[in-house]
Amino acid sequence: MSETAPNEEKGNSTPPPEPKAVVRRNRRWSTVWVVPLVALVLAGWLVWQHYSEKGVLVHVRFETAESIVSGKTEIRCRSVRIGVVESVDLSPDLQSVVVDIRVNPENEQLLRDGARFWVVRPRVSPSDVSGLGTLITGSYIELDPGDGTRMVHHFTGLEQPPVTKSSVPGLRLTLVADNPGSLVAGSPIYFRGFEVGRIERRSFDINVRRTILDVFIREQYASLVHENTAFWNTSGIDVSAGAEGFRVRTPSLQAMMAGGASFAVPEGKSPGKQATNGTSYRLYPDEESTRQQDFNPDRKCLVFFDQSIRGLKKGAPVEFRGIPFGRVVEISLRHGTADDKRIPVVIEVDPGILLQNESDARADRDALFAKAVREGLRARLGTGSLLTGALFVDVDFIPDAPPAELTRMGEYQVLPSHSSGLVQLEEKVNAILAKINALPIEDTLQKFGTTADEVTKTVAETRAVVDEAKKLLAAHATQNMTAEVNATLKELRSSVESLGPAGNVQGDLRRTLDELRAALRAFKTLSDTVEEKPNSLIFGREKGADPVPRARK
């Protein structure tokens, strides 16, 4: 109403416009809405606080969920609880399990790239016993923080705990082995018999088809490993037999049970630069192999042998008067010709062994090698071991060798060969065998067989006699024969006693002898009388005078 008054005062015939009501909204907030707003804000804050205090959810994949329990298994880092297992589920491909771990928010910074998870539970192996304390406290999952900068929430857990944590300072190397033997994670690494490290992990590289061993050397011994250091396997008891004879190698008891490896710089070789993390080395099967790693043959030669090479194998040594001169590379008939019945053997040699002074070193090696052949250098087979029959190639100067030259056949130089003493020995043995074959062995064996048959027959008869004797002795009559024999012996003894001095027969014999003796005296008297007076047989004997008794003296 106050806006129409000015138009009426000006006398304008135009009717004034209709007044319009102006609606003004009330902009005042009702206090009623404060309460729900505050409640909403408070609820949001509670929700945020709940999720912020709940922690970070991490997914770790293991092969099995052994010793892992949802809501109970703890997550620890250096024995400090930092979370708990929230759930355990099978993976979609059913090849593993996925463990959901809730990590405390204040420990979220531990989930960096490179972090490792593994289950700590009782483990017993030939090289280590660990986790026995979990028999009482229960198993738990250990976290080894990574050294990366990127936060990660998906991990693949380790089935075996690492020997050393990534935070432990030291030197980490890689060994590549053709045959690692019994080396496993935890096997010790020795330097001159002292343990300086361990093998952390063993894996197989399908691309190179070799075993990869991750090695950890403690920080205080890291300076012992250099660029030219050689590692070799010292596991178990090594018994080998070759051209060098039998060799037995026994490491420490721990290495025998759990395996082990040793390292050193080969004698006569400079150590080189100090090794750094990630350096890869070859693992040799034994210490002897490390000494041969510097062998650098500069040529391959072909040697033809006109005898059996049984016992000569690939890798057999080639020696010059006991000094390593090379090794056998290949034994194959494809290097020969159709009309040549000899056995071709490819060897690789280092003619530098023949160098005796610096002037020889400066000379042409080909010319020096050819000169040595002209002077009688020949290859022949030698016996490395009489027990194993292993052969090696012996290169030496033969004084009476036929003249020969160093020739070439294809890509190989042809080193002349010479019959070894082995051939001569073989000829002698063959001669002995020929003599043995000439012996009438067959007739002798036949006679021996006949004799054996007779002996067998005799033995059978003897056995039958013995059986009959046993039966006879076991008979009742034989058992009573003893009493009869005793009675007979008693009678015989009585008869013999009757013949003795006190026996009746003795007295009868004595009397008979006396009577016989008296008869003889009478016969002698008669014969004397007839001799003196034969007529006495007719007239009788004259009677003499009466005997006069003799006086007593």
Coordinates of C-alpha atoms in Angstrom, one line a residue:
M1 CA 0.0 0.0 0.0
S2 CA 2.8 2.3 0.6
E3 CA 4.0 1.9 -3.2
T4 CA 0.7 3.3 -4.7
A5 CA 0.6 6.7 -2.9
P6 CA 3.1 8.5 -5.2
N7 CA 1.0 7.9 -8.5
E8 CA -2.1 9.4 -7.0
E9 CA -0.3 12.5 -5.9
K10 CA 1.0 13.2 -9.5
G11 CA -2.6 13.2 -11.0
N12 CA -1.9 10.6 -13.6
S13 CA -5.1 9.4 -15.2
T14 CA -3.6 6.0 -15.8
P15 CA -4.9 3.8 -13.3
P16 CA -2.3 2.6 -11.1
P17 CA -1.3 -1.0 -11.5
E18 CA -2.6 -3.5 -9.3
P19 CA -0.6 -3.9 -6.3
K20 CA 1.2 -7.2 -6.1
A21 CA 2.0 -9.0 -3.0
V22 CA 5.6 -9.6 -2.4
V23 CA 6.3 -13.0 -0.8
R24 CA 9.4 -13.1 1.3
R25 CA 10.7 -16.5 2.3
N26 CA 11.7 -17.0 5.8
R27 CA 15.4 -17.8 5.8
R28 CA 15.8 -18.7 9.3
W29 CA 17.0 -22.3 10.0
S30 CA 15.0 -24.3 12.3
T31 CA 16.8 -25.6 15.3
V32 CA 15.0 -28.8 14.8
W33 CA 17.4 -29.9 12.0
V34 CA 20.5 -29.4 14.1
V35 CA 20.0 -32.6 16.0
P36 CA 19.8 -34.9 12.9
L37 CA 22.7 -33.1 11.3
V38 CA 24.9 -33.5 14.3
A39 CA 23.8 -37.2 14.5
L40 CA 24.7 -37.6 10.8
V41 CA 28.1 -36.0 11.2
L42 CA 28.8 -38.1 14.3
A43 CA 27.7 -41.3 12.6
G44 CA 30.0 -40.5 9.6
W45 CA 32.9 -39.8 12.0
L46 CA 32.2 -43.1 13.8
V47 CA 32.2 -44.9 10.5
W48 CA 35.4 -43.3 9.4
Q49 CA 37.0 -43.9 12.7
H50 CA 35.9 -47.6 12.5
Y51 CA 37.4 -48.2 9.1
S52 CA 40.5 -46.1 9.8
E53 CA 41.2 -48.1 13.0
K54 CA 40.3 -51.4 11.3
G55 CA 43.6 -51.4 9.4
V56 CA 44.7 -52.3 5.9
L57 CA 43.5 -55.6 4.3
V58 CA 46.3 -57.5 2.6
H59 CA 45.9 -60.7 0.5
V60 CA 48.6 -63.3 0.7
R61 CA 48.6 -66.5 -1.4
F62 CA 49.9 -69.8 0.1
E63 CA 49.9 -73.3 -1.3
T64 CA 48.1 -74.6 1.8
A65 CA 46.4 -73.1 4.9
E66 CA 48.2 -75.5 7.2
S67 CA 48.4 -74.0 10.8
I68 CA 46.5 -70.8 9.7
V69 CA 43.2 -70.1 11.5
S70 CA 40.8 -67.3 10.7
G71 CA 40.6 -64.7 13.6
K72 CA 43.4 -66.4 15.6
T73 CA 46.6 -66.6 13.6
E74 CA 48.6 -63.4 14.3
I75 CA 50.8 -61.5 11.9
R76 CA 54.1 -60.6 13.5
C77 CA 57.1 -58.5 12.5
R78 CA 60.2 -59.3 14.6
S79 CA 57.9 -60.8 17.2
V80 CA 55.7 -57.7 17.4
R81 CA 52.0 -58.3 16.6
I82 CA 50.9 -56.1 13.7
G83 CA 47.7 -57.8 12.6
V84 CA 45.6 -60.9 12.4
V85 CA 44.2 -63.3 9.8
E86 CA 40.7 -62.2 8.9
S87 CA 39.7 -65.0 6.5
V88 CA 41.1 -68.0 4.6
D89 CA 39.5 -68.9 1.3
L90 CA 40.4 -71.2 -1.6
S91 CA 41.7 -69.5 -4.8
P92 CA 39.4 -69.6 -7.8
D93 CA 41.7 -72.1 -9.6
L94 CA 41.7 -74.3 -6.4
Q95 CA 45.6 -74.5 -6.7
S96 CA 46.2 -72.4 -3.6
V97 CA 44.6 -70.5 -0.7
V98 CA 44.2 -66.8 -0.3
V99 CA 44.7 -65.5 3.3
D100 CA 43.2 -62.1 4.0
I101 CA 45.2 -60.3 6.6
R102 CA 44.2 -57.2 8.5
V103 CA 47.3 -55.1 9.3
N104 CA 47.2 -52.5 12.0
P105 CA 47.0 -48.9 10.4
E106 CA 50.1 -47.8 12.2
N107 CA 52.0 -50.6 10.5
E108 CA 50.8 -50.0 7.0
Q109 CA 54.2 -48.6 6.0
L110 CA 55.6 -52.2 6.3
L111 CA 53.6 -53.3 3.2
R112 CA 56.2 -52.1 0.7
D113 CA 57.3 -53.8 -2.4
G114 CA 59.6 -56.7 -1.6
A115 CA 57.9 -57.6 1.7
R116 CA 57.8 -61.4 2.3
F117 CA 55.3 -63.5 4.3
W118 CA 55.8 -67.0 5.6
V119 CA 54.2 -69.3 8.2
V120 CA 56.2 -69.9 11.4
R121 CA 55.5 -73.4 12.6
P122 CA 57.7 -76.3 13.9
R123 CA 60.1 -77.4 11.3
V124 CA 62.7 -80.2 11.5
S125 CA 65.3 -80.7 8.8
P126 CA 68.8 -82.2 8.6
S127 CA 70.2 -78.7 8.7
D128 CA 67.9 -76.8 11.0
V129 CA 65.3 -77.1 13.7
S130 CA 63.1 -74.1 14.1
G131 CA 59.6 -73.0 15.3
L132 CA 59.5 -75.3 18.3
G133 CA 58.1 -72.4 20.4
T134 CA 55.0 -72.4 18.3
L135 CA 54.1 -75.7 19.8
I136 CA 52.9 -73.7 22.9
T137 CA 52.0 -70.3 21.4
G138 CA 50.6 -71.5 18.1
S139 CA 51.7 -70.8 14.6
Y140 CA 51.9 -67.3 13.2
I141 CA 52.7 -65.5 10.0
E142 CA 56.0 -63.6 9.9
L143 CA 56.4 -60.4 7.8
D144 CA 59.7 -59.3 6.5
P145 CA 59.3 -55.7 5.4
G146 CA 60.3 -54.9 1.9
D147 CA 62.8 -52.3 0.9
G148 CA 60.8 -50.8 -2.0
T149 CA 58.8 -47.6 -2.0
R150 CA 55.5 -48.7 -3.6
M151 CA 52.7 -49.9 -1.4
V152 CA 51.5 -53.4 -2.2
H153 CA 48.5 -55.3 -1.0
H154 CA 48.8 -58.6 -2.8
F155 CA 51.7 -61.0 -2.0
T156 CA 52.7 -64.6 -2.6
G157 CA 53.8 -66.2 0.6
L158 CA 57.0 -68.3 1.1
E159 CA 56.5 -72.0 1.8
Q160 CA 59.9 -72.1 3.5
P161 CA 61.1 -69.4 5.8
P162 CA 64.1 -67.5 4.4
V163 CA 67.4 -68.3 6.1
T164 CA 68.1 -64.6 6.5
K165 CA 65.8 -61.6 6.4
S166 CA 66.3 -58.9 3.8
S167 CA 67.1 -56.4 6.5
V168 CA 70.2 -58.4 7.6
P169 CA 73.3 -56.9 6.0
G170 CA 75.5 -59.2 4.0
L171 CA 76.5 -60.3 0.5
R172 CA 73.9 -62.1 -1.6
L173 CA 75.2 -64.2 -4.5
T174 CA 73.9 -66.7 -7.0
L175 CA 75.4 -70.1 -7.7
V176 CA 74.6 -72.0 -10.9
A177 CA 75.0 -75.8 -10.6
D178 CA 74.6 -78.6 -13.0
N179 CA 74.1 -81.1 -10.2
P180 CA 73.8 -79.5 -6.7
G181 CA 73.6 -82.8 -4.9
S182 CA 72.1 -82.5 -1.4
L183 CA 72.5 -78.7 -1.2
V184 CA 69.3 -77.2 0.1
A185 CA 68.1 -74.0 1.8
G186 CA 70.1 -73.7 5.0
S187 CA 73.2 -75.6 3.8
P188 CA 76.3 -73.9 5.1
I189 CA 78.9 -72.1 3.1
Y190 CA 82.5 -72.6 4.2
F191 CA 85.7 -70.8 3.8
R192 CA 88.7 -72.9 4.8
G193 CA 86.4 -75.1 6.9
F194 CA 84.8 -72.1 8.7
E195 CA 81.1 -71.4 8.2
V196 CA 80.6 -67.9 6.8
G197 CA 77.2 -68.1 5.2
R198 CA 74.3 -70.2 4.1
I199 CA 72.2 -71.1 1.1
E200 CA 68.9 -69.2 1.2
R201 CA 67.0 -70.8 -1.6
R202 CA 67.2 -73.5 -4.2
S203 CA 65.3 -73.3 -7.5
F204 CA 65.5 -74.8 -11.0
D205 CA 65.7 -72.6 -14.1
I206 CA 63.9 -74.4 -16.8
N207 CA 65.4 -72.2 -19.5
V208 CA 69.1 -73.0 -18.8
R209 CA 68.1 -76.4 -17.1
R210 CA 70.4 -75.8 -14.2
T211 CA 69.8 -75.3 -10.5
I212 CA 70.0 -71.8 -9.1
L213 CA 71.2 -71.4 -5.5
D214 CA 70.8 -68.1 -3.7
V215 CA 73.7 -67.7 -1.3
F216 CA 74.0 -65.3 1.7
I217 CA 77.5 -64.4 3.0
R218 CA 77.6 -62.6 6.4
E219 CA 78.7 -59.0 6.2
Q220 CA 82.0 -59.5 8.1
Y221 CA 83.1 -62.2 5.6
A222 CA 81.8 -60.5 2.5
S223 CA 85.4 -59.3 1.7
L224 CA 86.5 -62.9 1.2
V225 CA 84.6 -63.2 -2.0
H226 CA 86.2 -61.8 -5.1
E227 CA 85.7 -61.8 -8.8
N228 CA 87.8 -64.9 -9.4
T229 CA 86.6 -66.9 -6.4
A230 CA 85.5 -70.4 -7.2
F231 CA 82.7 -72.3 -5.3
W232 CA 82.6 -76.1 -5.1
N233 CA 80.3 -78.7 -3.6
T234 CA 81.4 -80.4 -0.4
S235 CA 78.3 -82.4 0.3
G236 CA 78.4 -86.0 1.4
I237 CA 81.3 -88.5 1.0
D238 CA 82.9 -88.4 -2.4
V239 CA 84.4 -91.7 -3.5
S240 CA 85.6 -91.5 -7.1
A241 CA 87.9 -93.7 -9.2
G242 CA 89.5 -92.7 -12.4
A243 CA 92.7 -92.5 -14.2
E244 CA 94.2 -90.8 -11.1
G245 CA 93.2 -93.8 -8.9
F246 CA 90.7 -93.8 -6.0
R247 CA 89.9 -90.6 -4.2
V248 CA 87.9 -90.3 -1.0
R249 CA 86.7 -86.9 0.3
T250 CA 85.0 -86.6 3.7
P251 CA 83.7 -83.1 4.7
S252 CA 82.4 -82.2 8.2
L253 CA 79.6 -84.1 9.8
Q254 CA 77.2 -81.2 9.3
A255 CA 78.1 -81.0 5.6
M256 CA 77.7 -84.8 5.2
M257 CA 74.1 -84.6 6.6
A258 CA 72.9 -81.2 5.2
G259 CA 75.3 -80.6 2.4
G260 CA 77.6 -77.7 2.0
A261 CA 79.7 -75.6 -0.3
S262 CA 83.1 -74.1 0.0
F263 CA 84.9 -71.2 -1.9
A264 CA 88.4 -70.0 -2.4
V265 CA 90.5 -68.3 -5.0
P266 CA 92.3 -70.9 -7.0
E267 CA 96.0 -71.2 -6.2
G268 CA 98.1 -69.0 -8.5
K269 CA 95.2 -66.8 -9.6
S270 CA 94.7 -63.2 -8.6
P271 CA 91.6 -62.6 -6.5
G272 CA 90.3 -59.7 -8.7
K273 CA 87.7 -57.2 -7.6
Q274 CA 85.5 -57.7 -4.6
A275 CA 82.2 -59.3 -5.3
T276 CA 79.0 -57.4 -5.2
N277 CA 75.4 -58.3 -4.6
G278 CA 73.9 -60.3 -7.3
T279 CA 77.1 -61.7 -8.7
S280 CA 76.7 -65.1 -10.2
Y281 CA 79.2 -68.0 -9.9
R282 CA 79.4 -71.5 -11.2
L283 CA 79.3 -74.3 -8.6
Y284 CA 82.0 -76.9 -9.4
P285 CA 81.4 -80.5 -8.3
D286 CA 84.6 -80.6 -6.3
E287 CA 87.8 -78.7 -5.5
E288 CA 89.8 -80.5 -8.1
S289 CA 87.5 -79.2 -10.8
T290 CA 88.2 -75.6 -9.8
R291 CA 91.9 -76.1 -10.4
Q292 CA 91.2 -77.0 -14.0
Q293 CA 89.0 -74.0 -14.7
D294 CA 92.1 -72.1 -16.0
F295 CA 92.9 -74.8 -18.5
N296 CA 92.6 -73.1 -21.9
P297 CA 93.5 -75.5 -24.7
D298 CA 94.2 -73.7 -27.9
R299 CA 93.9 -76.6 -30.4
K300 CA 92.2 -79.9 -31.0
C301 CA 94.2 -82.8 -32.3
L302 CA 93.1 -86.1 -33.7
V303 CA 94.9 -89.3 -32.6
F304 CA 94.4 -92.7 -34.2
F305 CA 94.9 -95.8 -31.9
D306 CA 95.3 -99.2 -33.5
Q307 CA 94.3 -101.0 -30.3
S308 CA 91.3 -101.3 -28.0
I309 CA 90.4 -98.1 -26.2
R310 CA 88.2 -99.8 -23.6
G311 CA 88.5 -97.7 -20.4
L312 CA 89.2 -94.4 -22.2
K313 CA 86.3 -92.0 -21.7
K314 CA 85.4 -88.5 -22.6
G315 CA 87.1 -86.1 -20.2
A316 CA 90.0 -88.5 -19.5
P317 CA 93.2 -86.6 -18.9
V318 CA 96.0 -86.1 -21.4
E319 CA 99.3 -85.9 -19.7
F320 CA 102.9 -85.1 -20.6
R321 CA 105.1 -87.0 -18.2
G322 CA 102.5 -86.6 -15.4
I323 CA 101.8 -83.0 -16.2
P324 CA 98.2 -82.2 -17.3
F325 CA 98.5 -81.5 -21.0
G326 CA 94.9 -81.7 -22.2
R327 CA 91.8 -83.9 -22.1
V328 CA 89.8 -86.2 -24.3
V329 CA 87.0 -84.4 -26.1
E330 CA 85.4 -87.0 -28.3
I331 CA 85.6 -90.6 -29.3
S332 CA 83.8 -91.3 -32.6
L333 CA 84.4 -93.3 -35.7
R334 CA 83.0 -90.5 -37.8
H335 CA 86.4 -88.8 -37.7
G336 CA 88.1 -91.7 -39.5
T337 CA 87.9 -93.1 -43.0
A338 CA 86.2 -96.1 -44.4
D339 CA 89.4 -98.0 -45.0
D340 CA 91.0 -97.1 -41.7
K341 CA 90.2 -99.5 -38.9
R342 CA 92.0 -97.4 -36.2
I343 CA 90.0 -95.7 -33.5
P344 CA 90.0 -91.9 -33.8
V345 CA 90.1 -89.9 -30.6
V346 CA 89.8 -86.1 -30.5
I347 CA 91.8 -84.4 -27.8
E348 CA 92.3 -80.8 -26.9
V349 CA 95.8 -79.8 -25.8
D350 CA 97.8 -76.9 -24.6
P351 CA 101.2 -77.0 -26.3
G352 CA 102.3 -74.2 -23.9
I353 CA 103.1 -77.0 -21.5
L354 CA 106.1 -77.9 -23.7
L355 CA 107.5 -74.3 -23.4
Q356 CA 110.6 -74.3 -21.3
N357 CA 111.8 -70.7 -21.5
E358 CA 110.7 -67.2 -22.6
S359 CA 112.2 -67.7 -26.1
D360 CA 110.0 -70.7 -26.6
A361 CA 107.0 -68.6 -25.5
R362 CA 107.7 -66.0 -28.2
A363 CA 108.1 -68.7 -30.8
D364 CA 105.4 -69.9 -33.1
R365 CA 103.4 -72.6 -31.2
D366 CA 102.5 -74.4 -34.4
A367 CA 106.2 -74.6 -35.4
L368 CA 107.1 -75.7 -31.9
F369 CA 104.5 -78.4 -31.9
A370 CA 105.5 -79.7 -35.3
K371 CA 109.2 -79.7 -34.2
A372 CA 108.2 -81.7 -31.1
V373 CA 106.5 -84.3 -33.3
R374 CA 109.5 -84.6 -35.6
E375 CA 111.6 -85.2 -32.5
G376 CA 109.4 -88.1 -31.4
L377 CA 106.4 -86.6 -29.6
R378 CA 103.8 -89.4 -29.7
A379 CA 100.5 -90.2 -28.0
R380 CA 99.9 -93.5 -26.5
L381 CA 97.4 -95.1 -24.1
G382 CA 98.3 -95.4 -20.4
T383 CA 96.7 -97.3 -17.6
G384 CA 95.4 -94.9 -14.9
S385 CA 94.1 -97.6 -12.6
L386 CA 94.6 -101.3 -12.7
L387 CA 91.5 -101.8 -10.5
T388 CA 89.1 -99.8 -12.6
G389 CA 90.8 -100.3 -16.0
A390 CA 90.6 -96.5 -16.7
L391 CA 92.9 -95.3 -19.5
F392 CA 94.4 -91.9 -20.2
V393 CA 96.4 -90.5 -23.1
D394 CA 100.1 -90.3 -22.4
V395 CA 102.0 -87.8 -24.6
D396 CA 105.8 -88.2 -24.5
F397 CA 108.9 -88.3 -26.6
I398 CA 109.6 -91.9 -27.9
P399 CA 113.3 -92.4 -28.7
D400 CA 112.8 -95.1 -31.2
A401 CA 109.6 -93.9 -32.8
P402 CA 109.3 -94.0 -36.5
P403 CA 109.7 -90.6 -38.2
A404 CA 106.4 -88.7 -38.5
E405 CA 105.1 -85.3 -39.2
L406 CA 102.4 -83.2 -37.7
T407 CA 99.7 -83.4 -40.4
R408 CA 96.2 -82.0 -40.7
M409 CA 92.9 -83.8 -41.3
G410 CA 90.0 -81.5 -41.7
E411 CA 89.8 -79.1 -38.8
Y412 CA 92.1 -81.1 -36.6
Q413 CA 95.9 -81.6 -36.4
V414 CA 96.8 -85.3 -36.4
L415 CA 99.1 -86.2 -33.6
P416 CA 100.9 -89.6 -34.3
S417 CA 100.3 -92.4 -31.9
H418 CA 102.6 -95.2 -30.7
S419 CA 101.8 -98.6 -29.3
S420 CA 101.9 -98.5 -25.6
G421 CA 103.2 -101.1 -23.2
L422 CA 99.7 -102.1 -22.7
V423 CA 99.7 -103.7 -26.2
Q424 CA 102.8 -105.6 -25.4
L425 CA 101.3 -106.8 -22.2
E426 CA 98.2 -107.8 -24.1
E427 CA 100.4 -109.8 -26.5
K428 CA 102.0 -111.6 -23.6
V429 CA 98.7 -112.3 -22.0
N430 CA 97.4 -113.6 -25.3
A431 CA 100.5 -115.9 -25.6
I432 CA 99.8 -117.3 -22.1
L433 CA 96.2 -117.8 -23.0
A434 CA 97.2 -119.7 -26.1
K435 CA 99.4 -122.0 -24.0
I436 CA 96.5 -122.5 -21.6
N437 CA 94.3 -123.4 -24.5
A438 CA 96.8 -125.9 -25.8
L439 CA 96.7 -127.8 -22.5
P440 CA 94.5 -131.0 -22.5
I441 CA 92.1 -129.4 -20.2
E442 CA 89.1 -131.2 -21.6
D443 CA 90.6 -134.7 -21.1
T444 CA 91.8 -133.7 -17.6
L445 CA 88.4 -132.4 -16.8
Q446 CA 86.8 -135.6 -18.1
K447 CA 89.2 -137.7 -16.0
F448 CA 88.4 -135.5 -13.1
G449 CA 84.8 -136.0 -13.7
T450 CA 85.2 -139.8 -13.8
T451 CA 87.3 -139.7 -10.6
A452 CA 84.6 -137.5 -9.0
D453 CA 82.0 -140.0 -10.0
E454 CA 84.0 -142.8 -8.5
V455 CA 84.5 -140.8 -5.3
T456 CA 80.9 -140.1 -5.2
K457 CA 80.1 -143.8 -5.6
T458 CA 82.7 -144.7 -2.9
V459 CA 81.2 -142.2 -0.6
A460 CA 77.8 -143.6 -1.2
E461 CA 79.0 -147.1 -0.4
T462 CA 80.8 -145.9 2.7
R463 CA 77.6 -144.2 3.7
A464 CA 75.7 -147.5 3.2
V465 CA 78.3 -149.4 5.3
V466 CA 78.0 -146.8 8.0
D467 CA 74.3 -147.1 8.0
E468 CA 74.6 -150.9 8.3
A469 CA 77.1 -150.5 11.1
K470 CA 74.7 -148.2 12.9
K471 CA 71.9 -150.7 12.4
L472 CA 74.1 -153.5 13.7
L473 CA 75.2 -151.5 16.7
A474 CA 71.6 -150.7 17.4
A475 CA 70.5 -154.4 17.3
H476 CA 69.6 -156.1 20.6
A477 CA 72.1 -159.0 20.0
T478 CA 74.9 -156.5 19.6
Q479 CA 73.9 -154.7 22.7
N480 CA 74.2 -158.1 24.6
M481 CA 77.5 -158.9 22.9
T482 CA 79.3 -156.8 25.5
A483 CA 78.4 -159.1 28.3
E484 CA 79.5 -162.1 26.3
V485 CA 82.7 -160.5 25.4
N486 CA 83.3 -159.7 29.1
A487 CA 82.7 -163.3 30.0
T488 CA 85.0 -164.5 27.3
L489 CA 87.7 -162.1 28.4
K490 CA 87.2 -163.3 32.0
E491 CA 87.7 -166.9 30.9
L492 CA 90.7 -166.0 28.8
R493 CA 92.2 -164.1 31.7
S494 CA 91.7 -167.2 33.9
S495 CA 93.3 -169.4 31.3
V496 CA 96.3 -167.1 31.0
E497 CA 96.6 -167.0 34.8
S498 CA 96.7 -170.8 34.9
L499 CA 99.8 -170.6 32.6
G500 CA 101.6 -168.3 35.0
P501 CA 104.1 -169.2 37.8
A502 CA 101.3 -169.8 40.2
G503 CA 99.1 -171.8 37.8
N504 CA 98.4 -175.5 37.7
V505 CA 99.7 -175.9 34.2
Q506 CA 103.0 -174.4 35.3
G507 CA 103.5 -177.0 38.1
D508 CA 102.5 -179.8 35.8
L509 CA 105.0 -178.6 33.2
R510 CA 107.7 -178.3 35.9
R511 CA 107.2 -181.9 37.0
T512 CA 107.1 -183.1 33.5
L513 CA 110.3 -181.4 32.7
D514 CA 112.0 -182.9 35.8
E515 CA 110.9 -186.4 34.8
L516 CA 112.1 -185.7 31.2
R517 CA 115.4 -184.4 32.6
A518 CA 115.8 -187.7 34.7
A519 CA 115.0 -189.8 31.7
L520 CA 117.6 -188.0 29.7
R521 CA 120.2 -188.6 32.4
A522 CA 119.3 -192.3 32.5
F523 CA 119.5 -192.5 28.7
K524 CA 122.9 -190.8 28.8
T525 CA 124.2 -193.3 31.4
L526 CA 122.9 -196.1 29.2
S527 CA 124.6 -194.6 26.2
D528 CA 127.9 -194.2 28.1
T529 CA 127.7 -197.8 29.3
V530 CA 127.0 -199.1 25.8
E531 CA 129.8 -197.1 24.4
E532 CA 132.3 -198.4 27.0
K533 CA 131.1 -201.9 27.0
P534 CA 128.9 -202.8 24.1
N535 CA 128.5 -206.4 25.3
S536 CA 126.7 -205.0 28.2
L537 CA 123.6 -205.1 26.0
I538 CA 124.0 -208.9 26.2
F539 CA 125.7 -209.6 29.4
G540 CA 124.4 -206.8 31.3
R541 CA 126.4 -204.2 33.3
E542 CA 129.0 -205.3 35.7
K543 CA 128.3 -204.7 39.2
G544 CA 130.9 -202.6 40.9
A545 CA 132.3 -202.8 44.4
D546 CA 130.2 -201.4 47.1
P547 CA 130.6 -197.7 47.3
V548 CA 132.7 -196.4 50.1
P549 CA 131.2 -193.4 51.8
R550 CA 133.4 -190.4 51.8
A551 CA 134.6 -189.0 55.0
R552 CA 133.6 -185.5 56.0
K553 CA 136.3 -183.0 55.4

